[in-house]
Short mmCIF file of C-alpha atoms in Angstrom, two decimals:
data_model
loop_
_atom_site.label_atom_id
_atom_site.label_comp_id
_atom_site.label_asym_id
_atom_site.label_seq_id
_atom_site.Cartn_x
_atom_site.Cartn_y
_atom_site.Cartn_z
CA UNK N 288 -7.96 5.49 14.72
CA UNK N 289 -6.41 3.88 17.93
CA UNK N 290 -2.84 4.26 18.76
CA UNK N 291 -0.55 1.87 16.92
CA UNK N 292 0.96 -1.13 18.68
CA UNK N 293 4.67 -1.63 18.20
CA UNK N 294 5.77 -5.33 18.02
CA UNK N 295 9.31 -6.48 18.73
CA UNK N 296 11.67 -4.93 16.59
CA UNK N 297 13.34 -7.12 14.07
CA UNK N 298 16.57 -6.39 12.13
CA UNK N 299 16.28 -4.70 8.97
CA UNK N 300 12.77 -4.11 9.40
CA UNK N 301 10.35 -1.33 10.55
CA UNK N 302 6.93 -2.33 11.83
CA UNK N 303 3.75 -0.83 13.15
CA UNK N 304 0.19 -2.15 13.52
CA UNK N 305 -3.09 0.05 13.65
CA UNK N 306 -6.60 -0.79 14.35
CA UNK N 307 -8.97 1.12 12.18
CA UNK N 308 -12.79 1.21 12.79
CA UNK N 309 -14.03 3.13 9.51
CA UNK N 310 -13.21 3.64 5.85
CA UNK N 311 -12.36 7.21 6.78
CA UNK N 312 -9.83 5.96 9.27
CA UNK N 313 -8.32 3.73 6.55
CA UNK N 314 -8.21 6.77 4.11
CA UNK N 315 -6.67 8.80 7.04
CA UNK N 316 -3.97 6.28 7.48
CA UNK N 317 -3.02 6.42 3.78
CA UNK N 318 -2.85 10.39 3.89
CA UNK N 319 -0.54 9.96 7.00
CA UNK N 320 1.48 7.32 5.38
CA UNK N 321 2.01 9.33 2.17
CA UNK N 322 4.23 11.95 4.20
CA UNK N 323 6.79 9.20 4.55
CA UNK N 324 6.75 8.25 0.82
CA UNK N 325 9.18 9.32 -1.66
CA UNK N 326 10.10 8.65 -5.34
CA UNK N 327 11.19 5.04 -5.95
CA UNK N 328 9.20 3.59 -3.09
CA UNK N 329 7.30 0.32 -3.69
CA UNK N 330 4.25 -0.37 -1.42
CA UNK N 331 2.75 -3.87 -1.58
CA UNK N 332 -0.87 -4.07 -0.41
CA UNK N 333 -2.39 -7.50 0.75
CA UNK N 334 -5.59 -8.34 2.29
CA UNK N 335 -8.90 -10.10 1.56
CA UNK N 336 -11.33 -8.67 -1.03
CA UNK N 337 -13.07 -5.68 0.48
CA UNK N 338 -10.30 -5.27 3.14
CA UNK N 339 -9.84 -1.63 2.17
CA UNK N 340 -6.74 -1.70 -0.14
CA UNK N 341 -8.11 0.80 -2.51
CA UNK N 342 -9.50 3.13 0.24
CA UNK N 343 -5.90 3.11 1.73
CA UNK N 344 -4.65 4.01 -1.74
CA UNK N 345 -7.17 6.72 -2.23
CA UNK N 346 -5.73 8.36 1.07
CA UNK N 347 -2.15 7.77 -0.20
CA UNK N 348 -3.24 9.67 -3.47
CA UNK N 349 -4.60 12.52 -1.44
CA UNK N 350 -1.49 12.77 0.79
CA UNK N 351 0.73 12.81 -2.35
CA UNK N 352 -1.48 15.31 -4.12
CA UNK N 353 -2.15 13.34 -7.29
CA UNK N 354 -4.54 14.05 -10.20
CA UNK N 355 -7.60 11.82 -10.70
CA UNK N 356 -9.89 9.79 -8.63
CA UNK N 357 -8.06 6.89 -7.10
CA UNK N 358 -10.30 3.78 -7.89
CA UNK N 359 -9.60 0.16 -8.02
CA UNK N 360 -7.52 -0.69 -11.30
CA UNK N 361 -8.83 -4.12 -11.48
CA UNK N 362 -9.96 -4.09 -15.06
CA UNK N 363 -7.15 -1.79 -16.45
CA UNK N 364 -4.42 -3.38 -14.20
CA UNK N 365 -2.50 -0.25 -13.78
CA UNK N 366 -3.26 3.53 -13.55
CA UNK N 367 -0.90 6.53 -13.38
CA UNK N 368 -1.74 9.46 -11.16
CA UNK N 369 0.48 12.42 -11.98
CA UNK N 370 1.37 14.78 -9.15
CA UNK N 371 -0.28 18.12 -9.02
CA UNK N 372 2.19 19.55 -6.39
CA UNK N 373 5.49 18.67 -7.98
CA UNK N 374 5.93 15.36 -6.03
CA UNK N 375 6.06 11.84 -7.43
CA UNK N 376 3.29 10.46 -9.62
CA UNK N 377 1.33 7.45 -7.95
CA UNK N 378 1.43 4.20 -10.17
CA UNK N 379 -1.56 2.14 -8.86
CA UNK N 380 -1.36 -1.37 -9.94
CA UNK N 381 -3.95 -4.31 -9.29
CA UNK N 382 -2.12 -7.78 -9.81
CA UNK N 383 -4.96 -9.85 -8.77
CA UNK N 384 -5.58 -11.21 -12.34
CA UNK N 385 -1.86 -11.67 -13.07
CA UNK N 386 -0.88 -15.06 -12.34
CA UNK N 387 2.64 -15.01 -13.16
CA UNK N 388 5.68 -13.43 -11.16
CA UNK N 389 7.65 -10.58 -12.19
CA UNK N 390 7.78 -11.79 -15.94
CA UNK N 391 4.12 -10.99 -16.33
CA UNK N 392 4.56 -7.86 -14.52
CA UNK N 393 7.40 -6.57 -16.85
CA UNK N 394 4.91 -5.47 -19.54
CA UNK N 395 3.71 -2.92 -17.17
CA UNK N 396 7.19 -1.45 -17.22
CA UNK N 397 7.09 -0.86 -13.47
CA UNK N 398 10.99 -0.93 -13.17
CA UNK N 399 10.96 2.17 -15.43
CA UNK N 400 8.14 3.86 -13.21
CA UNK N 401 9.77 3.07 -9.97
CA UNK N 402 12.59 5.47 -9.72
CA UNK N 403 10.43 8.50 -10.36
CA UNK N 404 7.15 7.20 -8.76
CA UNK N 405 5.56 5.70 -5.72
CA UNK N 406 4.29 2.50 -6.97
CA UNK N 407 1.49 0.92 -5.02
CA UNK N 408 0.85 -2.84 -6.02
CA UNK N 409 -2.50 -4.43 -4.82
CA UNK N 410 -2.22 -8.31 -4.71
CA UNK N 411 1.42 -8.00 -5.10
CA UNK N 412 2.92 -10.63 -2.84
CA UNK N 413 4.95 -13.25 -4.64
CA UNK N 414 4.82 -11.03 -7.87
CA UNK N 415 6.95 -7.92 -7.50
CA UNK N 416 9.43 -8.52 -4.77
CA UNK N 417 12.28 -8.59 -7.15
CA UNK N 418 11.62 -4.98 -8.30
CA UNK N 419 13.66 -3.73 -5.24
CA UNK N 420 14.96 -5.02 -1.74
CA UNK N 421 13.47 -2.03 -0.25
CA UNK N 422 9.70 -2.01 -0.06
CA UNK N 423 6.86 -1.42 2.26
CA UNK N 424 4.42 -4.38 2.78
CA UNK N 425 0.88 -3.37 4.08
CA UNK N 426 -1.26 -6.06 5.21
CA UNK N 427 -4.93 -5.51 6.04
CA UNK N 428 -6.99 -7.83 8.09
CA UNK N 429 -10.68 -7.57 8.34
CA UNK N 430 -13.32 -9.52 10.26
CA UNK N 431 -14.85 -11.87 7.81
CA UNK N 432 -18.33 -13.55 7.74
CA UNK N 433 -21.86 -12.38 8.69
CA UNK N 434 -21.14 -9.33 10.82
CA UNK N 435 -21.37 -5.43 10.96
CA UNK N 436 -17.84 -5.08 12.46
CA UNK N 437 -15.84 -2.84 10.20
CA UNK N 438 -12.66 -3.00 12.13
CA UNK N 439 -9.34 -3.52 10.17
CA UNK N 440 -6.06 -4.41 11.50
CA UNK N 441 -3.35 -2.87 9.22
CA UNK N 442 0.30 -3.93 9.63
CA UNK N 443 2.98 -1.96 8.00
CA UNK N 444 6.36 -3.76 7.42
CA UNK N 445 9.23 -1.81 5.98
CA UNK N 446 11.91 -3.97 4.46
CA UNK N 447 15.54 -2.90 3.37
CA UNK N 448 17.78 0.03 4.21
CA UNK N 449 15.26 2.43 2.86
CA UNK N 450 13.01 1.78 5.81
CA UNK N 451 15.67 1.04 8.38
CA UNK N 452 14.98 3.73 11.27
CA UNK N 453 11.70 5.11 9.79
CA UNK N 454 9.06 5.37 12.34
CA UNK N 455 6.12 3.82 10.90
CA UNK N 456 3.94 4.57 13.82
CA UNK N 457 3.37 8.01 11.99
CA UNK N 458 4.15 10.03 15.15
#
């Protein structure tokens, strides 16, 4: 994992960017990021199909010490992974097949889970922002097309007072 790049600071945001070269580095980033997470945190993951959203979430689960294999919840929409170490549960949601905004997400009771859990929503942009003003956006860009380049650029952006002053460079 290369050293993070720190773009110009913006008010009420914390930002960091990482260049990753392997799935293992993506998982390692998730484990490191888990150390910053606490109950009530909403993490929104966005990126192309195959970008590594579930791989990053697997690392988050390892870092949080949760039960169960973290796999893509595409067909079940949401999975809850209870903590094995007395920390917050990980609620892993895949909103890819959900067309509506927060109204359609209400059936998942994320607002009930959020205060006591870390909620990670893949494909959540435009769907879950109303849950809380404080959230962490994770965008994963990968090289697309016929290539063997596995490089990913991951941008972390913390929004709201929860993330003000948080060092997302994970140092």
